Amino acid sequence: MTDLSTRSPTGLKAWLTNENPESHLQASCGRAYYAWLDFAANRLALLGLIIVGLLVLVAALAPLLATASPIAPDLQSRLLPPSADYWFGTDELGRDIYSRIVYGTRLTLYVVVLVAIIAAPVGLLVGTSAGYFGGWIDKVLMRITDIFLAFPRLILALAFVSALGPGIENAIFAIAITSWPPYARIARAETLTIRRADYIAAIRLQGASAGRVIWGHVVPLCTSSIIVRVTLDMAGIILTAAGLGFLGLGAQPPLPEWGAMISSGRKFLLDQWWLASIPGIAIFVVSLGFNLLGDGLRDVLDPKSGD
Amino acid sequence: MIDIQDLNVTFSTGADLVHAVKNVSCRITAGESFGLVGESGSGKSTVLRALCGLATDWSGRVSIDGEALEPTARRSDSFYKTVQMVFQDPYGSLHPRHTVNRILSEPIAIQGLDKPGPRVEEALEQVGLGHGFRFRFPHQLSGGQRQRVAIARALILKPKILLLDEPTSALDVSVQAEVLNLLMRLREELSLTFVLVSHDLAVVSHICDRIAVMRNGEVVEEVTADELARGEPGQRYTRQLLVASRGYDREAIDQFEDFG
């Protein structure tokens, strides 16, 4: 066994693990490095990260990876089974399912990222304000949250989409509107435990405004639980988007949205199984990836699991 | 410097009303070191929290440095530059996600002072922490080092008055002495006024010139450090506290009265 303590590391690792960092950047990188070591020790979380990374990569390189146009029909080659030419077969209009899946990653990512960007900050803002100020602000904000929580997510999203009209943007908006309340609840609960802390009292004693306290001191401690929750919710968001697509209220034809692909493949399920199964498998794999990633992040980021 | 007249502090309302501080009056002159002692729940920390605006349900007349205070949370900018506080628990008083540099620079940014870098270095120097600590996170510091950072944070706005809420009771004995000596040195160098709250008479008599003994929200008596050193406080309660501060002694403990 080699004695690790006497061997002084050099280069990047030494810079990262330095006990006396020279700058804020180095300190933050060092902290991130230790978090990464924790994360990398969890094999399943790594698998989740790889799946999500692949999703991003495929979405970015879709034009290079696709072997055919995802929307141009070719009625000569309808409903062909998987083969060397058509890896995942073709659908009822002769479109290459592999290319549609590849381009579908863009729509999936689009939905997931936009929902996260809209819903998480709204939830964070509402929750931290309610928790920090308390009193009637808390009551008003939380009752609004309760109203949104009272509806099942898909039903409320359905109502919004039918009011706004079908389409991928409206579907995203509807999902975002229905997914912020849990984040507000989490952020409020976290804030309630933080706001009586001495470090909050200390910064208030230095004249900090409420905005500065919330943004600089409360939010950083809430974000990790929100990030974990958002990542775990990603699977649900993908499924809701696919569900709306399946019901014809999400992405409209000929967009290669996975839920819509399942919906149109349903008619051929018994004889041409690949039409519905391949997008189904894609949704399953991506959802699984996000769930595994979320589990791993929870272990690393949870502020209550050590420091 | 600090003038407190008939301070009453309450928590909650209605049936849950707790009268934590009852008619406390005292006058603390500039440069003095004033101690508040008493057992847990005697209201000594609450007096401090009312002074600095963390407890807002109080009545009475309080003025600090000639400025009369209102029972509100928001104080003037000059108040924050005059009065600062050091908290009891060094593990809870530093933000876990901020580096020492961020913790010390934030007050400078809030008050819009110039030259943040040199000020941070100077404050670290003052509390005996070197440059190497500047970019560490709190979890990379020991309890004593954390408390030094907390003291540096209180000093960075160059206040005249330091409120110390049991600054050493969460530390082990050898570190306690270091932090107490640091506080004594800083008080001399920066001619600070101290208000020290502690349950430990030994600590208080080590630092303070004048001591108010509190029980159940009231000041039982005021003694000078000399009187205490001669072991002749007027009240039996104070004498009992004095015995208790000398350490655990079964014979002495057996004779304790319950003042509840």
Coordinates of C-alpha atoms in Angstrom, one line a residue:
Chain A
M1 CA 0.0 0.0 0.0
T2 CA 1.3 3.4 -0.9
D3 CA 1.1 6.2 1.7
L4 CA -1.0 8.8 0.1
S5 CA -0.4 11.5 2.7
T6 CA 3.3 11.7 2.0
R7 CA 3.0 11.9 -1.7
S8 CA 2.4 15.5 -2.6
P9 CA 0.2 15.8 -5.6
T10 CA 1.2 18.2 -8.4
G11 CA -0.5 20.1 -11.2
L12 CA -4.2 20.5 -11.5
K13 CA -5.1 18.2 -8.6
A14 CA -2.8 20.1 -6.3
W15 CA -4.4 23.3 -7.4
L16 CA -7.9 21.9 -6.7
T17 CA -7.1 20.4 -3.4
N18 CA -5.1 23.3 -2.0
E19 CA -6.0 24.0 1.6
N20 CA -5.2 27.7 1.2
P21 CA -6.8 28.8 -2.1
E22 CA -5.5 32.1 -3.6
S23 CA -8.7 33.2 -5.2
H24 CA -12.4 32.8 -5.1
L25 CA -12.3 30.9 -8.4
Q26 CA -9.8 28.4 -7.0
A27 CA -11.9 27.9 -3.8
S28 CA -15.1 27.3 -5.8
C29 CA -13.3 24.9 -8.2
G30 CA -11.9 23.0 -5.3
R31 CA -15.3 22.7 -3.8
A32 CA -16.8 21.5 -7.1
Y33 CA -14.0 19.0 -7.4
Y34 CA -14.8 17.3 -4.1
A35 CA -18.5 17.3 -5.1
W36 CA -17.6 15.7 -8.4
L37 CA -15.6 13.0 -6.5
D38 CA -18.7 12.2 -4.4
F39 CA -20.9 12.2 -7.5
A40 CA -18.5 10.0 -9.6
A41 CA -18.5 7.4 -6.8
N42 CA -22.1 6.7 -7.6
R43 CA -22.1 4.5 -10.7
L44 CA -25.9 4.8 -11.4
A45 CA -25.7 8.6 -11.2
L46 CA -22.8 8.5 -13.7
L47 CA -25.0 6.4 -16.0
G48 CA -27.7 9.1 -15.7
L49 CA -25.2 11.8 -16.5
I50 CA -24.0 9.9 -19.6
I51 CA -27.6 9.4 -20.8
V52 CA -28.4 13.1 -20.4
G53 CA -25.1 14.0 -21.9
L54 CA -25.8 11.8 -24.9
L55 CA -29.3 13.5 -25.2
V56 CA -27.6 16.9 -25.4
L57 CA -25.0 15.7 -27.8
V58 CA -27.5 14.0 -30.2
A59 CA -29.7 17.1 -30.1
A60 CA -26.7 19.3 -31.0
L61 CA -25.5 17.0 -33.8
A62 CA -28.9 16.0 -35.1
P63 CA -28.3 17.1 -38.7
L64 CA -25.0 15.1 -38.8
L65 CA -26.5 12.0 -37.2
A66 CA -29.8 11.8 -39.0
T67 CA -29.7 9.6 -42.2
A68 CA -32.8 11.1 -43.7
S69 CA -35.2 14.0 -43.4
P70 CA -37.4 13.7 -40.3
I71 CA -40.5 15.2 -42.0
A72 CA -40.3 14.6 -45.7
P73 CA -42.7 11.7 -46.5
D74 CA -41.6 8.9 -48.9
L75 CA -44.8 6.9 -49.7
Q76 CA -42.7 4.2 -51.6
S77 CA -41.3 2.9 -48.3
R78 CA -44.2 2.9 -45.9
L79 CA -44.1 0.8 -42.7
L80 CA -40.8 -0.9 -43.4
P81 CA -39.3 -3.0 -40.5
P82 CA -35.9 -2.1 -39.1
S83 CA -33.2 -2.9 -41.6
A84 CA -29.7 -1.7 -42.6
D85 CA -31.2 1.2 -44.5
Y86 CA -33.8 2.2 -42.0
W87 CA -32.3 1.3 -38.5
F88 CA -35.6 1.7 -36.6
G89 CA -37.9 1.2 -39.6
T90 CA -40.2 3.7 -41.2
D91 CA -43.6 5.0 -40.3
E92 CA -46.9 5.2 -42.1
L93 CA -45.7 8.0 -44.3
G94 CA -42.4 6.4 -45.1
R95 CA -40.3 8.6 -42.8
D96 CA -37.2 7.2 -41.2
I97 CA -38.0 6.6 -37.5
Y98 CA -34.3 6.8 -36.5
S99 CA -34.0 10.3 -38.0
R100 CA -37.2 11.3 -36.3
I101 CA -36.0 10.1 -33.0
V102 CA -32.7 12.0 -33.5
Y103 CA -34.5 15.2 -34.3
G104 CA -37.1 14.5 -31.5
T105 CA -34.3 14.9 -28.9
R106 CA -34.3 18.6 -29.8
L107 CA -38.0 18.9 -29.0
T108 CA -37.6 17.0 -25.8
L109 CA -34.6 19.1 -24.7
Y110 CA -36.5 22.2 -25.7
V111 CA -39.4 21.3 -23.5
V112 CA -37.4 20.2 -20.5
V113 CA -35.0 23.2 -20.6
L114 CA -37.7 25.8 -21.1
V115 CA -39.9 24.4 -18.4
A116 CA -37.0 24.3 -16.0
I117 CA -36.0 27.9 -16.8
I118 CA -39.5 29.2 -16.3
A119 CA -40.8 27.1 -13.4
A120 CA -37.7 26.8 -11.1
P121 CA -37.1 30.6 -10.7
V122 CA -40.8 31.3 -10.3
G123 CA -41.1 28.7 -7.6
L124 CA -37.8 29.8 -6.0
L125 CA -38.9 33.5 -5.9
V126 CA -42.4 32.8 -4.6
G127 CA -41.2 30.3 -2.0
T128 CA -38.2 32.3 -0.6
S129 CA -40.2 35.5 -0.4
A130 CA -43.1 33.8 1.4
G131 CA -40.8 32.1 3.8
Y132 CA -38.6 35.1 4.5
F133 CA -41.2 37.8 5.0
G134 CA -43.8 35.6 6.6
G135 CA -47.1 37.2 7.7
W136 CA -49.7 38.1 5.1
I137 CA -47.2 37.9 2.2
D138 CA -46.7 34.3 3.1
K139 CA -50.4 33.6 3.4
V140 CA -51.3 35.2 0.1
L141 CA -48.5 33.5 -1.8
M142 CA -49.0 30.1 -0.3
R143 CA -52.8 30.1 -0.9
I144 CA -52.1 30.9 -4.6
T145 CA -49.6 28.0 -4.6
D146 CA -52.3 25.8 -3.0
I147 CA -54.8 26.6 -5.7
F148 CA -52.3 25.5 -8.4
L149 CA -51.5 22.4 -6.4
A150 CA -55.1 21.4 -6.1
F151 CA -55.4 20.5 -9.8
P152 CA -53.8 17.4 -11.2
R153 CA -51.0 18.6 -13.4
L154 CA -52.0 17.0 -16.7
I155 CA -55.6 18.2 -16.3
L156 CA -54.6 21.8 -15.6
A157 CA -52.1 21.6 -18.5
L158 CA -54.9 20.3 -20.7
A159 CA -57.2 23.1 -19.7
F160 CA -54.5 25.7 -20.5
V161 CA -53.6 24.2 -23.8
S162 CA -57.2 24.0 -24.9
A163 CA -57.6 27.6 -24.0
L164 CA -54.3 28.7 -25.7
G165 CA -54.6 26.4 -28.6
P166 CA -52.4 23.3 -29.4
G167 CA -48.7 23.7 -30.1
I168 CA -45.4 23.0 -28.5
E169 CA -44.9 26.5 -27.1
N170 CA -48.3 26.5 -25.4
A171 CA -47.6 23.0 -24.1
I172 CA -44.4 24.3 -22.5
F173 CA -46.1 27.2 -21.0
A174 CA -48.9 25.0 -19.6
I175 CA -46.4 22.6 -18.1
A176 CA -44.4 25.4 -16.6
I177 CA -47.5 27.0 -15.0
T178 CA -48.4 23.7 -13.4
S179 CA -45.0 22.6 -12.2
W180 CA -43.8 25.6 -10.2
P181 CA -45.9 25.1 -7.0
P182 CA -43.9 22.2 -5.6
Y183 CA -40.7 24.2 -6.0
A184 CA -42.3 27.1 -4.1
R185 CA -43.3 24.7 -1.3
I186 CA -39.7 23.3 -1.0
A187 CA -38.1 26.8 -1.2
R188 CA -40.5 28.1 1.5
A189 CA -39.7 25.1 3.8
E190 CA -36.0 25.6 3.3
T191 CA -36.3 29.3 3.9
L192 CA -38.1 28.8 7.2
T193 CA -35.3 26.8 8.6
I194 CA -32.7 29.3 7.3
R195 CA -34.2 32.6 8.2
R196 CA -33.7 32.3 11.9
A197 CA -30.0 31.4 11.5
D198 CA -27.3 33.5 13.0
Y199 CA -25.7 34.2 9.7
I200 CA -28.9 35.8 8.4
A201 CA -29.1 37.9 11.6
A202 CA -25.5 38.9 11.1
I203 CA -26.0 40.1 7.5
R204 CA -29.1 42.0 8.5
L205 CA -27.1 43.6 11.3
Q206 CA -24.8 44.9 8.6
G207 CA -27.6 46.7 6.9
A208 CA -28.4 44.3 4.1
S209 CA -31.8 44.9 2.4
A210 CA -34.4 42.1 2.2
G211 CA -33.6 41.6 -1.5
R212 CA -29.9 41.1 -0.8
V213 CA -30.5 38.7 2.0
I214 CA -32.9 36.6 -0.1
W215 CA -30.9 36.6 -3.2
G216 CA -27.4 36.3 -1.8
H217 CA -28.0 34.2 1.4
V218 CA -31.3 32.3 1.2
V219 CA -31.4 31.4 -2.5
P220 CA -28.0 29.7 -2.6
L221 CA -29.0 27.4 0.2
C222 CA -32.4 26.5 -1.5
T223 CA -31.1 26.0 -5.0
S224 CA -29.5 22.6 -4.4
S225 CA -32.8 21.1 -3.3
I226 CA -34.6 22.8 -6.2
I227 CA -32.0 21.5 -8.7
V228 CA -32.5 18.0 -7.3
R229 CA -36.2 18.3 -7.5
V230 CA -36.2 19.8 -11.0
T231 CA -33.9 17.0 -12.2
L232 CA -36.2 14.4 -10.7
D233 CA -39.2 16.1 -12.2
M234 CA -37.6 16.2 -15.7
A235 CA -38.9 12.7 -16.3
G236 CA -42.4 13.8 -15.3
I237 CA -42.1 16.9 -17.6
I238 CA -41.1 14.7 -20.5
L239 CA -44.0 12.4 -19.9
T240 CA -46.4 15.2 -19.6
A241 CA -45.1 16.8 -22.8
A242 CA -45.4 13.4 -24.5
G243 CA -48.9 12.9 -23.0
L244 CA -50.0 16.2 -24.5
G245 CA -48.4 15.3 -27.8
F246 CA -50.2 11.9 -27.6
L247 CA -53.5 13.7 -27.1
G248 CA -52.8 15.9 -30.1
L249 CA -52.4 19.0 -27.9
G250 CA -48.6 19.3 -27.9
A251 CA -46.3 19.4 -30.9
Q252 CA -48.3 19.3 -34.1
P253 CA -47.5 17.1 -37.1
P254 CA -45.1 16.8 -38.8
L255 CA -42.9 17.7 -35.9
P256 CA -41.1 14.5 -34.7
E257 CA -42.2 14.8 -31.0
W258 CA -41.9 11.4 -29.3
G259 CA -45.4 11.4 -27.7
A260 CA -47.0 12.3 -31.0
M261 CA -45.1 9.6 -32.7
I262 CA -46.4 7.0 -30.2
S263 CA -49.9 8.4 -30.8
S264 CA -49.7 8.0 -34.5
G265 CA -48.0 4.6 -34.2
R266 CA -50.8 3.3 -32.0
K267 CA -52.9 2.3 -34.9
F268 CA -50.2 -0.1 -36.2
L269 CA -49.1 -1.4 -32.8
L270 CA -49.9 -5.1 -33.5
D271 CA -48.5 -5.5 -37.0
Q272 CA -45.7 -2.8 -37.1
W273 CA -44.6 -2.7 -33.4
W274 CA -41.6 -0.4 -34.1
L275 CA -43.7 2.7 -34.8
A276 CA -44.8 3.1 -31.2
S277 CA -42.2 1.1 -29.4
I278 CA -39.1 2.9 -30.5
P279 CA -40.2 6.4 -29.3
G280 CA -41.6 4.7 -26.2
I281 CA -38.1 3.3 -25.5
A282 CA -36.6 6.7 -26.2
I283 CA -38.9 8.4 -23.6
F284 CA -38.2 5.6 -21.1
V285 CA -34.4 5.8 -21.5
V286 CA -34.3 9.6 -21.2
S287 CA -36.7 9.7 -18.2
L288 CA -34.6 7.0 -16.5
G289 CA -31.4 9.1 -17.2
F290 CA -32.9 12.2 -15.6
N291 CA -34.1 10.2 -12.6
L292 CA -30.7 8.6 -12.0
L293 CA -29.0 11.9 -12.4
G294 CA -31.4 13.5 -9.9
D295 CA -30.8 10.7 -7.4
G296 CA -27.0 11.2 -7.7
L297 CA -27.3 15.0 -7.4
R298 CA -29.4 14.6 -4.3
D299 CA -26.7 12.7 -2.6
V300 CA -24.1 15.3 -3.5
L301 CA -26.0 18.6 -3.1
D302 CA -28.4 17.9 -0.2
P303 CA -27.3 20.5 2.3
K304 CA -28.4 18.2 5.2
S305 CA -26.1 15.3 4.2
G306 CA -23.0 16.7 5.8
D307 CA -21.0 19.5 4.4
Chain B
M1 CA -22.7 55.6 24.9
I2 CA -25.5 53.2 25.6
D3 CA -28.4 54.4 27.7
I4 CA -31.2 51.9 28.5
Q5 CA -34.3 53.0 30.5
D6 CA -37.1 50.7 31.5
L7 CA -36.5 48.2 28.7
N8 CA -39.3 45.6 28.5
V9 CA -39.2 42.9 25.8
T10 CA -42.1 40.5 25.1
F11 CA -42.5 37.6 22.7
S12 CA -45.8 36.4 21.2
T13 CA -49.2 37.8 22.2
G14 CA -52.3 36.7 24.1
A15 CA -52.0 33.6 26.2
D16 CA -48.5 32.7 24.9
L17 CA -47.1 36.1 26.0
V18 CA -43.6 35.8 27.4
H19 CA -42.3 38.8 29.3
A20 CA -38.6 38.1 28.7
V21 CA -37.1 41.3 30.0
K22 CA -38.7 43.4 32.7
N23 CA -37.8 47.0 33.4
V24 CA -34.1 46.8 32.8
S25 CA -32.1 50.0 33.0
C26 CA -28.4 50.6 32.7
R27 CA -26.0 53.1 31.4
I28 CA -22.8 52.1 29.7
T29 CA -20.1 54.7 29.1
A30 CA -17.7 54.8 26.1
G31 CA -14.8 52.5 26.3
E32 CA -16.4 50.5 29.1
S33 CA -16.8 46.8 29.2
F34 CA -20.2 45.9 30.5
G35 CA -21.2 42.3 31.4
L36 CA -24.6 40.7 31.6
V37 CA -24.7 37.4 33.4
G38 CA -27.4 35.0 34.4
E39 CA -28.6 31.5 33.8
S40 CA -30.3 30.3 30.6
G41 CA -33.6 32.0 30.0
S42 CA -32.8 35.0 32.2
G43 CA -33.3 37.4 29.3
K44 CA -29.7 38.5 28.9
S45 CA -29.4 37.7 25.2
T46 CA -32.8 39.2 24.6
V47 CA -31.5 42.6 25.9
L48 CA -28.8 42.4 23.2
R49 CA -31.2 41.4 20.5
A50 CA -33.5 44.3 21.4
L51 CA -30.5 46.7 21.2
C52 CA -29.5 45.6 17.7
G53 CA -33.0 45.3 16.4
L54 CA -33.3 41.5 16.1
A55 CA -36.1 41.5 18.7
T56 CA -38.7 44.2 17.9
D57 CA -41.4 43.8 20.5
W58 CA -39.9 46.1 23.1
S59 CA -40.8 49.3 25.0
G60 CA -38.7 51.7 26.9
R61 CA -36.1 54.3 26.0
V62 CA -32.9 53.2 24.4
S63 CA -30.3 55.4 22.9
I64 CA -26.9 54.5 21.5
D65 CA -24.3 57.1 20.8
G66 CA -26.8 59.8 21.2
E67 CA -29.2 58.3 18.7
A68 CA -32.6 57.3 20.1
L69 CA -33.7 53.9 18.9
E70 CA -37.2 52.8 17.7
P71 CA -38.4 49.2 18.2
T72 CA -38.1 48.4 14.4
A73 CA -35.9 46.0 12.6
R74 CA -34.6 48.6 10.2
R75 CA -31.9 50.9 11.6
S76 CA -30.0 53.8 10.1
D77 CA -26.7 53.1 8.2
S78 CA -24.8 54.9 10.9
F79 CA -26.2 52.5 13.5
Y80 CA -24.7 49.5 11.6
K81 CA -21.4 51.3 11.5
T82 CA -21.5 52.0 15.3
V83 CA -22.8 48.7 16.6
Q84 CA -21.9 45.2 15.6
M85 CA -22.5 41.8 17.2
V86 CA -20.7 38.5 17.6
F87 CA -22.9 35.5 18.0
Q88 CA -22.7 32.5 20.3
D89 CA -22.4 29.6 17.9
P90 CA -19.6 29.9 15.4
Y91 CA -21.0 26.9 13.5
G92 CA -24.2 28.7 12.9
S93 CA -23.1 32.3 12.4
L94 CA -21.1 31.8 9.1
H95 CA -22.9 31.2 5.8
P96 CA -22.0 27.6 4.8
R97 CA -21.7 28.4 1.1
H98 CA -19.7 31.6 1.4
T99 CA -15.9 31.9 1.5
V100 CA -14.3 33.9 4.3
N101 CA -13.6 36.6 1.7
R102 CA -17.3 36.8 0.7
I103 CA -18.4 36.9 4.3
L104 CA -16.0 39.8 5.1
S105 CA -16.5 41.7 1.8
E106 CA -20.3 41.8 1.9
P107 CA -20.6 44.4 4.7
I108 CA -18.1 46.6 2.7
A109 CA -20.3 46.3 -0.4
I110 CA -23.5 47.0 1.5
Q111 CA -22.1 50.1 3.1
G112 CA -20.5 51.2 -0.1
L113 CA -16.9 51.5 1.3
D114 CA -13.9 51.6 -0.9
K115 CA -10.9 49.3 -1.1
P116 CA -12.5 46.0 -0.1
G117 CA -9.4 43.9 -0.7
P118 CA -7.1 45.7 1.8
R119 CA -9.9 46.0 4.3
V120 CA -10.5 42.2 4.3
E121 CA -6.8 41.6 4.7
E122 CA -6.6 44.0 7.5
A123 CA -9.5 42.5 9.4
L124 CA -8.0 39.0 9.0
E125 CA -4.7 40.4 10.3
Q126 CA -6.5 41.9 13.3
V127 CA -8.0 38.6 14.4
G128 CA -4.7 36.7 13.9
L129 CA -5.7 34.8 10.8
G130 CA -3.2 34.9 7.9
H131 CA -3.8 35.4 4.2
G132 CA -4.2 31.7 3.7
F133 CA -7.6 31.7 5.3
R134 CA -9.1 34.3 3.0
F135 CA -10.6 32.0 0.4
R136 CA -11.5 29.1 2.6
F137 CA -15.1 27.9 3.2
P138 CA -16.3 27.7 6.8
H139 CA -16.3 23.9 6.8
Q140 CA -12.5 24.1 6.4
L141 CA -12.1 26.1 9.7
S142 CA -12.1 25.0 13.3
G143 CA -14.5 26.4 15.8
G144 CA -12.0 28.9 17.1
Q145 CA -11.0 30.0 13.6
R146 CA -14.7 30.4 12.7
Q147 CA -15.2 32.6 15.8
R148 CA -12.2 34.7 14.7
V149 CA -13.8 35.2 11.3
A150 CA -17.1 36.2 13.0
I151 CA -15.2 38.8 15.1
A152 CA -13.4 40.0 11.9
R153 CA -16.8 40.4 10.3
A154 CA -18.1 42.4 13.2
L155 CA -14.9 44.6 13.1
I156 CA -14.8 45.3 9.4
L157 CA -17.2 48.3 9.6
K158 CA -15.0 49.7 12.3
P159 CA -17.8 49.9 15.0
K160 CA -17.4 51.6 18.3
I161 CA -19.6 49.1 20.2
L162 CA -19.3 45.3 20.0
L163 CA -22.2 43.2 21.4
L164 CA -20.9 39.8 22.4
D165 CA -23.5 37.1 22.8
E166 CA -21.7 34.3 24.7
P167 CA -18.7 34.5 22.3
T168 CA -16.8 31.7 23.9
S169 CA -19.4 29.3 25.3
A170 CA -19.4 27.1 22.2
L171 CA -15.6 26.7 22.2
D172 CA -13.4 24.3 24.3
V173 CA -11.6 25.8 27.2
S174 CA -8.1 26.3 25.6
V175 CA -9.6 28.1 22.6
Q176 CA -11.9 30.1 24.9
A177 CA -8.8 31.7 26.5
E178 CA -7.3 32.5 23.1
V179 CA -10.5 34.2 21.9
L180 CA -10.9 36.1 25.2
N181 CA -7.4 37.4 25.0
L182 CA -8.0 38.4 21.4
L183 CA -11.1 40.3 22.4
M184 CA -9.2 42.1 25.2
R185 CA -6.4 43.0 22.8
L186 CA -8.8 44.3 20.2
R187 CA -10.7 46.3 22.8
E188 CA -7.5 48.1 23.8
E189 CA -6.2 48.6 20.3
L190 CA -9.5 49.9 18.8
S191 CA -10.9 51.4 22.1
L192 CA -14.1 49.5 21.7
T193 CA -17.1 49.5 24.1
F194 CA -18.1 45.9 24.9
V195 CA -21.4 44.5 26.1
L196 CA -20.7 40.9 26.9
V197 CA -23.4 38.4 27.7
S198 CA -22.4 35.2 29.3
H199 CA -23.6 32.6 31.8
D200 CA -20.0 32.1 32.9
L201 CA -19.1 34.6 35.7
A202 CA -15.4 33.7 35.3
V203 CA -15.4 34.8 31.7
V204 CA -17.4 38.0 32.5
S205 CA -15.2 39.0 35.4
H206 CA -12.1 38.4 33.3
I207 CA -13.2 40.9 30.7
C208 CA -15.7 43.3 32.2
D209 CA -15.4 46.2 34.6
R210 CA -19.0 46.3 35.6
I211 CA -21.5 43.4 35.7
A212 CA -25.3 43.2 35.9
V213 CA -26.7 40.0 37.2
M214 CA -30.0 39.0 35.6
R215 CA -32.6 36.5 36.7
N216 CA -36.1 36.0 35.3
G217 CA -35.8 39.0 33.1
E218 CA -34.8 41.4 35.9
V219 CA -31.5 42.9 36.9
V220 CA -30.9 41.4 40.4
E221 CA -27.9 43.6 41.1
E222 CA -25.0 45.4 39.6
V223 CA -21.5 44.7 40.8
T224 CA -18.0 45.8 39.8
A225 CA -15.3 43.3 38.8
D226 CA -13.4 44.2 42.0
E227 CA -16.2 43.3 44.3
L228 CA -16.7 40.1 42.4
A229 CA -13.0 39.3 42.7
R230 CA -13.1 39.8 46.4
G231 CA -16.0 37.4 46.4
E232 CA -18.4 39.7 48.1
P233 CA -21.5 40.2 45.9
G234 CA -24.5 41.4 47.8
Q235 CA -27.1 38.9 46.6
R236 CA -27.2 35.3 47.4
Y237 CA -28.1 34.5 43.8
T238 CA -24.9 36.1 42.6
R239 CA -22.9 34.3 45.2
Q240 CA -24.4 31.0 44.0
L241 CA -23.5 31.8 40.4
L242 CA -20.0 32.6 41.5
V243 CA -19.7 29.2 43.2
A244 CA -21.1 27.5 40.2
S245 CA -18.5 29.2 37.9
R246 CA -15.7 27.7 39.9
G247 CA -16.6 24.2 38.6
Y248 CA -18.6 21.3 39.8
D249 CA -18.4 20.7 43.6
R250 CA -20.8 18.3 45.1
E251 CA -20.9 19.9 48.6
A252 CA -21.5 23.3 47.1
I253 CA -24.1 22.1 44.7
D254 CA -26.0 20.3 47.5
Q255 CA -26.4 23.7 49.3
F256 CA -27.8 25.4 46.2
E257 CA -31.1 27.1 46.5
D258 CA -33.7 27.2 43.8
F259 CA -34.5 30.8 42.9
G260 CA -36.9 29.9 40.1

